[in-house]
Coordinates of C-alpha atoms and ligand atoms in Angstrom, one line a residue:
M288 CA 26.4 17.1 17.3
A289 CA 25.9 21.4 17.5
I290 CA 23.2 22.2 14.7
T291 CA 24.0 26.1 14.6
N292 CA 25.3 28.1 12.6
R293 CA 24.3 31.8 13.2
I294 CA 25.5 34.7 11.1
E295 CA 27.1 37.7 13.0
N296 CA 24.5 40.7 13.1
F297 CA 21.6 38.7 12.0
H298 CA 19.1 40.6 10.8
M299 CA 16.3 40.0 8.0
E300 CA 15.7 41.7 6.3
V301 CA 11.6 41.9 4.2
N302 CA 10.1 42.3 0.6
Q303 CA 6.2 43.0 1.7
A304 CA 4.9 42.9 -1.8
F305 CA 6.7 38.7 -1.9
L306 CA 4.7 38.6 1.5
D307 CA 1.6 39.5 0.5
E308 CA 1.9 37.0 -2.3
A309 CA 3.0 34.4 0.2
E310 CA 0.1 35.0 2.9
A311 CA -2.5 35.3 0.0
L312 CA -1.8 31.6 -1.2
A313 CA -2.1 30.5 1.9
P314 CA -4.2 26.9 1.5
A315 CA -7.4 25.9 3.7
L316 CA -6.7 22.8 6.0
I317 CA -8.9 20.3 4.9
T318 CA -9.8 18.4 8.9
T319 CA -10.8 14.6 9.3
E320 CA -12.3 13.2 12.0
I321 CA -10.6 10.3 13.2
F322 CA -10.9 7.8 15.6
P323 CA -9.0 5.1 17.6
A324 CA -8.6 1.7 16.2
G325 CA -8.1 -0.4 19.0
V326 CA -6.7 -0.8 22.7
V327 CA -2.4 -2.0 22.6
E328 CA 0.0 -2.8 25.1
I329 CA 3.5 -1.3 24.9
A330 CA 6.5 -4.0 24.8
P331 CA 9.6 -4.5 24.5
S332 CA 10.9 -6.0 21.4
G333 CA 14.6 -6.7 21.1
Q334 CA 16.6 -2.8 21.5
D335 CA 12.8 -1.5 20.6
W336 CA 9.5 -1.6 21.5
T337 CA 6.4 -2.6 20.0
S338 CA 2.6 -2.3 20.3
R339 CA 0.9 -5.7 21.0
T340 CA -3.4 -5.3 20.2
V341 CA -5.4 -5.8 23.5
S342 CA -9.1 -5.1 21.8
Q343 CA -10.6 -3.6 18.7
G344 CA -12.1 0.0 19.2
F345 CA -12.6 2.1 22.1
D346 CA -16.0 2.7 24.1
R347 CA -14.8 4.3 26.6
S348 CA -12.3 2.7 29.2
R349 CA -13.2 0.8 32.3
P350 CA -13.2 3.5 35.7
L351 CA -9.2 4.4 35.8
G352 CA -8.1 5.9 39.0
R353 CA -4.6 6.5 40.8
G354 CA -1.9 5.5 38.4
D355 CA -4.1 3.3 36.0
S356 CA -3.9 4.0 32.0
V357 CA -5.0 3.2 28.8
C358 CA -2.8 2.9 25.3
L359 CA -4.6 4.5 22.5
D360 CA -4.3 3.1 18.7
F361 CA -4.9 5.3 16.0
G362 CA -4.1 2.8 13.5
D363 CA -2.3 4.8 11.5
H364 CA -0.1 8.5 11.4
W365 CA -2.0 11.4 12.1
V366 CA -1.3 15.2 12.7
G367 CA -4.0 16.9 14.8
Y368 CA -6.2 17.7 17.8
V369 CA -6.7 15.7 20.3
S370 CA -9.8 15.9 22.5
F371 CA -12.2 13.1 24.5
A372 CA -14.1 12.8 27.8
L373 CA -13.9 12.6 30.9
T374 CA -16.5 11.7 33.1
P375 CA -16.4 11.1 37.3
V376 CA -17.6 8.0 38.5
G377 CA -18.2 7.0 42.2
S378 CA -18.6 9.9 45.1
P379 CA -18.6 13.6 43.4
P380 CA -15.5 14.9 42.5
D381 CA -13.3 16.0 46.2
A382 CA -9.7 16.6 44.0
P383 CA -8.9 17.6 40.2
A384 CA -8.6 15.1 38.2
C385 CA -4.7 14.7 37.1
L386 CA -3.7 13.1 33.8
R387 CA -0.2 12.8 32.0
L388 CA -0.8 12.1 28.6
R389 CA 2.0 10.4 25.5
L390 CA 1.5 11.0 22.2
G391 CA 3.9 8.8 20.2
E392 CA 4.4 8.7 16.8
I393 CA 5.8 5.5 17.1
P394 CA 6.1 3.3 20.7
Y395 CA 9.6 3.7 21.6
E396 CA 8.2 7.2 22.4
L397 CA 5.5 6.4 24.9
T398 CA 8.5 5.2 26.9
V399 CA 10.3 8.5 27.1
G400 CA 9.4 10.4 29.4
K401 CA 10.8 14.2 28.7
A402 CA 12.1 13.9 33.0
D403 CA 14.0 10.8 31.2
Y404 CA 15.7 12.5 28.3
Q405 CA 19.3 12.8 28.3
G406 CA 19.8 14.4 24.7
E407 CA 20.7 17.3 22.6
I408 CA 18.1 19.6 21.8
S409 CA 15.5 20.6 23.8
S410 CA 13.1 17.8 25.4
S411 CA 10.2 20.2 25.1
W412 CA 9.7 18.3 21.9
I413 CA 8.2 15.4 23.9
Q414 CA 5.1 15.2 23.6
E415 CA 3.6 14.1 26.3
E416 CA 1.5 16.8 29.0
L417 CA 0.4 16.5 32.4
I418 CA -3.4 18.1 32.9
H419 CA -5.3 18.8 35.8
V420 CA -9.2 19.0 35.5
D421 CA -10.6 21.1 38.2
V422 CA -13.9 20.9 36.4
L423 CA -16.3 17.2 35.9
P424 CA -17.3 16.6 33.8
A425 CA -15.5 18.0 30.9
R426 CA -14.4 17.9 27.1
V427 CA -10.7 17.9 27.3
R428 CA -8.3 19.6 24.6
L429 CA -4.9 18.9 24.4
P430 CA -3.1 22.1 24.0
R431 CA -1.2 21.3 21.3
R432 CA -1.2 20.0 17.4
Y433 CA 0.0 16.5 17.8
A434 CA 1.7 14.4 15.3
F435 CA 1.1 10.6 16.6
R436 CA -0.4 7.2 15.9
Y437 CA -0.8 6.0 20.0
L438 CA -2.3 8.3 23.1
E439 CA -1.6 7.1 26.8
I440 CA -3.1 8.3 29.1
T441 CA -2.5 7.9 32.7
V442 CA -4.0 8.6 35.7
V443 CA -1.6 10.4 37.6
D444 CA -4.6 11.0 39.9
T445 CA -8.5 11.3 40.9
S446 CA -8.9 11.5 45.1
P447 CA -10.3 8.2 47.0
K448 CA -13.8 8.5 46.2
Y449 CA -13.7 8.4 42.4
Q450 CA -12.5 7.8 40.1
V451 CA -12.8 8.9 35.9
V452 CA -13.8 7.2 32.4
V453 CA -12.3 8.1 29.3
S454 CA -15.1 8.2 26.2
D455 CA -15.4 10.0 22.7
V456 CA -11.7 9.9 22.2
V457 CA -11.2 12.0 19.0
C458 CA -8.5 13.6 16.8
A459 CA -9.7 16.1 14.4
A460 CA -6.6 15.4 11.6
V461 CA -4.6 18.5 9.1
T462 CA -3.4 18.5 6.3
S463 CA -3.4 20.4 2.8
A464 CA -2.4 17.7 0.8
D465 CA -5.9 16.7 -1.4
R466 CA -6.1 13.2 -2.5
G467 CA -8.9 13.7 -5.0
K468 CA -5.4 14.9 -7.0
L469 CA -3.8 12.0 -6.9
P470 CA -2.7 10.5 -10.1
P471 CA -3.1 6.7 -10.7
L472 CA 0.0 4.4 -9.6
N473 CA -0.1 1.9 -11.6
T474 CA 2.8 -0.4 -10.5
G475 CA 2.2 -4.3 -10.1
D476 CA 5.3 -4.0 -8.0
P477 CA 3.7 -4.8 -4.7
E478 CA 7.0 -3.8 -3.0
L479 CA 6.8 -0.4 -5.2
A480 CA 3.2 0.2 -4.0
A481 CA 3.6 -0.3 -0.5
L482 CA 6.6 2.5 -1.0
D483 CA 4.6 4.5 -2.8
R484 CA 0.9 4.4 -0.1
V485 CA 4.1 5.0 3.5
S486 CA 5.3 7.7 1.0
L487 CA 2.0 9.6 0.7
K488 CA 1.1 9.8 4.1
T489 CA 4.6 11.3 4.6
M490 CA 4.4 13.9 1.8
E491 CA 0.5 14.9 3.6
D492 CA 0.8 14.4 7.3
C493 CA 3.8 17.0 6.5
M494 CA 1.4 19.1 4.1
Q495 CA 0.1 21.9 6.6
S496 CA 0.4 25.7 5.7
V497 CA 3.8 24.6 4.2
F498 CA 5.8 22.3 3.1
E499 CA 7.0 20.9 7.0
D500 CA 9.7 19.1 8.0
G501 CA 8.1 17.4 10.2
P502 CA 5.2 17.2 12.5
K503 CA 6.2 16.6 15.4
R504 CA 9.6 18.2 14.6
D505 CA 10.6 20.5 13.8
R506 CA 7.4 21.8 12.0
R507 CA 8.8 24.7 10.2
L508 CA 10.3 24.7 6.7
W509 CA 13.9 24.3 5.2
L510 CA 15.1 24.4 1.7
G511 CA 16.8 21.5 1.7
D512 CA 13.7 19.2 3.0
L513 CA 10.7 21.7 0.9
R514 CA 13.4 21.1 -1.8
L515 CA 12.2 17.2 -2.4
Q516 CA 8.4 17.9 -1.1
A517 CA 8.4 19.9 -3.6
Q518 CA 10.0 17.8 -6.6
T519 CA 7.5 14.0 -4.7
N520 CA 4.0 17.0 -4.7
Y521 CA 4.8 17.3 -8.8
V522 CA 4.2 14.5 -9.1
T523 CA 2.0 13.4 -5.8
F524 CA -0.6 15.6 -4.7
Q525 CA 0.3 18.5 -7.0
N526 CA -0.5 21.1 -5.1
N527 CA 1.5 23.7 -7.0
D528 CA 0.4 26.7 -5.3
L529 CA 2.3 25.3 -1.9
V530 CA 5.0 25.6 -3.5
K531 CA 5.2 28.9 -4.6
R532 CA 3.7 30.3 -1.3
C533 CA 7.2 28.4 0.1
L534 CA 9.4 30.0 -2.7
Y535 CA 7.8 33.6 -2.1
L536 CA 8.2 33.0 1.8
F537 CA 12.3 32.3 1.8
A538 CA 11.7 35.3 -1.2
A539 CA 10.2 37.8 1.1
L540 CA 12.3 37.3 4.6
T541 CA 15.9 37.1 4.1
Q542 CA 18.8 37.3 6.3
N543 CA 21.5 40.0 5.9
E544 CA 23.0 40.6 2.3
G545 CA 19.1 39.0 0.5
R546 CA 20.8 36.0 2.2
V547 CA 18.2 33.1 1.5
G548 CA 18.4 31.3 5.4
A549 CA 18.2 27.8 5.8
C550 CA 14.9 27.5 8.1
L551 CA 11.4 30.1 8.2
F552 CA 9.6 30.2 11.3
L553 CA 5.8 30.3 10.9
E554 CA 4.3 31.5 13.8
P555 CA 3.6 34.0 15.5
C556 CA 4.1 35.4 12.5
P557 CA 6.9 34.6 9.0
Q558 CA 9.8 34.9 10.2
V559 CA 13.5 33.8 8.7
D560 CA 15.5 32.0 11.4
D561 CA 19.6 33.2 12.0
T562 CA 21.0 29.6 10.5
A563 CA 22.4 29.9 7.5
L564 CA 23.9 26.5 5.3
F565 CA 25.6 26.6 2.6
D566 CA 23.8 24.3 0.2
Y567 CA 21.0 24.9 1.9
A568 CA 20.8 29.1 0.1
L569 CA 21.8 27.4 -3.6
F570 CA 18.3 24.7 -2.8
F571 CA 16.6 28.0 -3.1
V572 CA 17.9 28.2 -6.8
S573 CA 17.1 24.7 -7.7
T574 CA 13.7 24.7 -6.2
L575 CA 13.2 27.8 -8.6
H576 CA 14.0 25.7 -11.1
D577 CA 12.0 22.7 -10.6
Y578 CA 8.5 25.0 -10.5
Y579 CA 9.0 26.5 -13.8
A580 CA 9.7 23.5 -15.0
A581 CA 6.6 21.7 -13.2
T582 CA 4.6 24.7 -13.7
G583 CA 5.6 26.6 -16.2
D584 CA 5.0 30.2 -14.7
R585 CA 6.4 32.8 -15.7
K586 CA 5.8 35.3 -13.5
T587 CA 7.2 33.5 -10.6
L588 CA 10.4 32.5 -12.2
E589 CA 10.6 36.3 -13.4
E590 CA 10.1 37.5 -9.8
L591 CA 12.5 35.5 -8.4
F592 CA 15.3 34.8 -10.2
P593 CA 17.2 38.1 -8.9
T594 CA 17.3 36.1 -5.4
A595 CA 18.6 32.6 -6.6
E596 CA 21.2 35.0 -8.2
R597 CA 22.0 36.4 -5.3
Q598 CA 22.6 33.2 -3.9
L599 CA 24.8 31.9 -6.9
E600 CA 26.8 35.1 -6.4
L601 CA 27.0 34.9 -2.0
A602 CA 28.4 31.5 -2.9
L603 CA 31.1 32.0 -5.2
R604 CA 32.2 34.3 -2.5
E605 CA 33.0 31.8 -0.7
L606 CA 36.2 30.1 -3.4
D607 CA 39.4 30.2 -2.1
G608 CA 42.4 31.1 -4.3
R609 CA 42.1 27.7 -6.0
G610 CA 38.1 28.0 -6.9
I611 CA 37.3 26.0 -4.4
V612 CA 34.7 26.2 -1.7
T613 CA 36.1 27.0 1.8
D614 CA 36.1 24.3 4.4
K615 CA 34.7 25.3 7.9
D616 CA 34.5 24.0 11.5
S617 CA 31.1 24.9 12.2
W618 CA 27.5 23.5 10.9
W619 CA 28.3 25.9 7.5
C620 CA 26.9 23.1 5.2
F621 CA 24.4 20.2 6.2
L622 CA 24.5 17.1 3.6
D623 CA 23.5 14.7 5.8
W624 CA 24.0 13.5 9.4
G625 CA 27.4 11.2 8.6
E626 CA 29.7 11.6 11.9
G627 CA 32.6 13.2 10.9
L628 CA 31.8 13.8 7.2
N629 CA 33.8 16.7 5.9
K630 CA 31.5 19.4 3.6
Q631 CA 34.2 20.7 1.6
A632 CA 33.4 18.6 -2.0
G633 CA 29.7 18.3 -1.3
A634 CA 29.8 21.8 -1.1
Q635 CA 31.5 22.5 -4.6
A636 CA 29.7 20.3 -6.2
I637 CA 26.4 21.3 -5.1
L638 CA 27.7 25.1 -5.9
I639 CA 28.2 23.1 -9.5
Y640 CA 24.8 21.7 -10.1
A641 CA 23.0 25.1 -8.3
L642 CA 25.4 27.7 -11.3
K643 CA 23.8 25.2 -13.9
Q644 CA 20.1 24.9 -12.9
G645 CA 20.5 29.4 -13.1
A646 CA 21.9 29.3 -15.9
V647 CA 19.5 26.9 -17.7
M648 CA 16.6 29.8 -15.9
A649 CA 18.7 32.5 -17.6
E650 CA 18.5 31.0 -20.6
W651 CA 14.4 30.4 -19.9
L652 CA 14.7 34.1 -19.4
G653 CA 16.4 34.9 -22.8
V654 CA 19.2 37.3 -20.8
S655 CA 22.1 35.5 -23.0
E656 CA 24.5 36.9 -21.4
R657 CA 23.4 35.7 -17.2
A658 CA 23.5 33.0 -18.9
A659 CA 26.8 33.0 -20.0
V660 CA 28.5 34.0 -16.8
L661 CA 26.8 31.5 -15.1
W662 CA 27.6 28.7 -17.6
D663 CA 32.0 30.1 -17.4
A664 CA 31.7 30.4 -13.1
A665 CA 29.7 26.4 -13.3
G666 CA 32.9 25.6 -15.6
R667 CA 35.2 27.3 -13.8
A668 CA 34.5 25.4 -10.4
A669 CA 34.0 22.2 -12.2
R670 CA 37.7 22.2 -13.4
A671 CA 39.0 23.6 -9.9
A672 CA 37.2 20.5 -8.3
L673 CA 38.6 18.6 -11.1
D674 CA 42.2 20.3 -10.4
C675 CA 42.0 20.2 -6.8
L676 CA 39.2 17.5 -5.3
W677 CA 39.5 14.3 -8.1
D678 CA 42.0 11.7 -6.3
E679 CA 43.0 10.3 -10.1
E680 CA 44.4 7.0 -7.7
R681 CA 41.6 6.6 -5.9
G682 CA 38.6 7.0 -8.2
F683 CA 37.1 8.7 -5.8
F684 CA 36.5 12.5 -5.6
V685 CA 37.9 13.7 -2.2
S686 CA 37.1 16.5 0.1
G687 CA 38.8 18.7 3.0
A688 CA 42.6 18.7 4.7
Q689 CA 42.2 15.2 5.4
R690 CA 41.1 14.3 1.8
Q691 CA 38.4 11.9 2.8
V692 CA 36.4 9.8 0.7
S693 CA 32.5 10.1 1.8
W694 CA 29.3 8.5 -0.4
A695 CA 28.4 12.0 -0.3
S696 CA 30.8 13.7 -1.9
Q697 CA 30.9 11.4 -5.0
V698 CA 27.0 11.5 -4.6
W699 CA 26.9 14.3 -5.4
F700 CA 30.0 15.0 -8.2
A701 CA 27.9 12.6 -10.1
L702 CA 24.8 14.6 -9.6
A703 CA 26.9 17.7 -10.9
K704 CA 27.7 15.6 -14.0
V705 CA 31.4 17.0 -13.6
L706 CA 33.3 14.1 -15.4
A707 CA 31.6 12.1 -18.6
P708 CA 28.6 10.8 -18.5
E709 CA 30.3 7.2 -18.6
D710 CA 33.0 7.5 -15.7
N711 CA 30.1 8.7 -13.0
A712 CA 28.2 6.1 -14.0
R713 CA 32.3 3.7 -13.4
L714 CA 32.3 6.6 -9.9
L715 CA 28.6 5.0 -8.6
E716 CA 29.2 1.5 -9.5
R717 CA 33.0 1.9 -7.7
L718 CA 30.9 3.6 -4.8
L719 CA 28.5 0.5 -4.6
E720 CA 31.6 -1.7 -4.9
Q721 CA 33.9 -0.7 -2.5
K722 CA 32.2 0.8 0.0
P723 CA 34.8 3.8 1.8
G724 CA 34.4 5.5 4.2
I725 CA 31.7 7.7 5.8
P726 CA 28.5 5.8 5.0
L727 CA 24.8 7.7 4.5
V728 CA 22.8 7.4 7.1
T729 CA 20.0 9.8 6.3
P730 CA 17.2 9.3 3.4
Y731 CA 18.0 12.7 2.6
A732 CA 21.4 11.4 1.6
Y733 CA 19.8 8.3 -0.3
H734 CA 17.9 10.1 -1.9
H735 CA 20.6 11.7 -3.6
L736 CA 22.2 8.3 -3.9
V737 CA 18.9 6.7 -5.8
E738 CA 18.6 10.1 -8.0
A739 CA 22.0 9.6 -8.4
L740 CA 21.8 6.2 -10.3
V741 CA 18.6 6.7 -12.2
E742 CA 20.5 10.1 -13.7
N743 CA 23.8 8.8 -14.7
G744 CA 21.2 5.5 -16.7
L745 CA 21.9 2.4 -13.3
S746 CA 18.2 2.5 -12.8
E747 CA 18.2 -1.7 -11.7
Q748 CA 20.9 -0.2 -8.6
A749 CA 18.4 2.3 -8.0
V750 CA 15.7 0.2 -7.8
S751 CA 17.6 -2.3 -5.2
A752 CA 19.3 0.6 -3.5
M753 CA 15.2 2.2 -2.8
K754 CA 13.9 -0.5 -1.7
G755 CA 16.4 -2.0 0.2
Y756 CA 16.8 1.0 2.6
W757 CA 13.2 2.5 2.3
G758 CA 11.9 -1.0 2.7
G759 CA 13.7 -1.7 6.3
M760 CA 11.9 1.0 7.2
L761 CA 8.2 -0.7 6.4
Q762 CA 9.3 -3.9 7.8
E763 CA 10.4 -2.3 10.8
G764 CA 6.3 -1.4 10.9
A765 CA 6.4 2.5 9.4
D766 CA 3.5 4.1 9.3
T767 CA 5.4 6.5 7.5
F768 CA 9.2 7.7 6.5
W769 CA 11.9 9.0 8.8
E770 CA 14.2 11.6 9.5
L771 CA 16.8 8.7 10.2
Y772 CA 17.1 5.6 9.5
D773 CA 20.2 3.5 10.8
P774 CA 19.6 -0.2 9.1
N775 CA 23.0 -1.2 11.6
D776 CA 21.4 0.8 14.3
P777 CA 17.3 0.9 15.5
L778 CA 18.7 3.7 18.1
A779 CA 20.3 6.6 16.4
S780 CA 20.1 10.2 16.1
P781 CA 21.8 13.0 15.9
Y782 CA 20.6 14.5 18.9
G783 CA 21.5 12.2 21.0
S784 CA 18.3 10.1 22.0
R785 CA 15.6 9.1 19.3
A786 CA 13.0 10.4 21.2
V787 CA 13.1 13.8 19.6
N788 CA 13.2 11.9 16.0
S789 CA 10.8 12.8 13.6
F790 CA 9.4 9.2 12.8
C791 CA 7.3 11.7 10.1
H792 CA 10.1 13.5 7.8
A793 CA 9.4 15.1 4.8
W794 CA 12.9 14.0 3.0
S795 CA 11.8 11.2 3.3
S796 CA 8.7 10.6 1.3
T797 CA 10.7 10.5 -2.1
P798 CA 10.2 6.8 -3.5
A799 CA 6.7 8.4 -4.4
Y800 CA 8.7 10.6 -7.0
F801 CA 11.1 7.6 -8.0
I802 CA 8.5 5.2 -8.7
R803 CA 6.5 7.8 -10.3
R804 CA 9.0 9.7 -12.4
Y805 CA 10.7 6.7 -13.3
W806 CA 8.3 3.9 -13.4
N807 CA 5.4 4.5 -13.0
P808 CA 3.8 2.6 -16.3
Ligands
LIG917 C1 16.8 19.2 10.8 C2 15.5 18.9 10.4 C3 15.5 19.6 9.0 C4 16.9 19.0 7.9 C5 18.0 19.9 9.2 C6 19.4 20.5 8.7 O1 16.8 20.3 12.0 O2 15.5 17.4 10.2 O3 14.5 18.4 8.2 O4 16.2 20.1 7.0 O5 18.0 19.7 10.4

């Protein structure tokens, strides 16, 4: 799948005052030293790979020579900087020590080197280093920040006259999440407590100088991910300034015509990517709406509302003569990674959803004529959807020229609340019963299913969908929740290789949001 939708003649527009505001909110990172919990062996297990503990704890390795290796387990998922001592034994070192290091969030990643990789996106995401150490003994500091649980150190070569011992291995783990801010969890349900624990770890490891989507890949600020992280943050770590910083960054660095980009890079200095996504730009509106609802920070609402309104204006330009969002061939709207998923209906529903949130914000600001315009646009888009996208016979919303019925389209229309309340619930019940067309494949899309069920009074189905899906990852041994999980295909990847999937992915951390918002007595 081509993962690009570059806008033509791209240029970045900068609002320096907003950028200064964002930079002033850069968080201090909390650093914790983490030591290996044990030594493991990685072994095949069905279609996948697993780790088997060989010994608890790790002090120092036996002397290692050409081809020897040791695989360390840090006991949980961490994001940080790794270093260790390398000491020669035998004759004085007469050649450099050459080491290969592989770091993996899950065991499988230790089995795929850059040389074996056949995926579509860059192999440079694979956490593998080949390093030479010329002077021994040495403290070896790995060059990057890694996201991992497992570290495999292989001696490619020393010389016939000496070997090396690895000791004092440490990871300086970093996060901007402060566990001291966590409200208590009161659920008596151990399954919910386990889902909450892994969600928090996922959030924690994605909370860096911004809300990253995944600390292994892509390590940047995506708007669709931010929206869900922010919602989870309000009921967990409550770092509301981090949400504010991200909102100001998106508003400070826009694409042509004030369009909010799909994602931002932070290094060497903040900049907007040239990728535009219809739904992600609209989620600026949603994220601002939710931020104000959670914080009551009126100054931010006042300053950023024009950026939000601009996204709605730009989106309304995409409507055809019938008032329906124009479908396109490119990767123009995200929704989910489902193969063959048509985005038109989902995009229309998200537009309606965002227009309503824009209207609510206009009301909060007391600009009633703006609110009226936005309510009116939402009403027209909803009527057009009922006229053109609702298939009465099938009882589902259809999308694109082929009138595709997908889960994502129904879920988003249930969230946009275009039908009467009881009809929304019936739509979702029909969806769960008939299981039509293109299924959901990411935790991001499952989040919206669970949210739609709760919002439409189907709490029981929501809990069971959440326990079934995220619980499946727990059964697979997840320390943090994954970017993609297909219960029927453990090797699934949207990138042609699972080695570059992210196994700590922000958009998967929302069980904590649901549990704490709806099911925490
Ligand atoms: C991928 C990442 C990211 C997501 C985009 C659309 O690159 O998984 O989290 O928001 O796709």
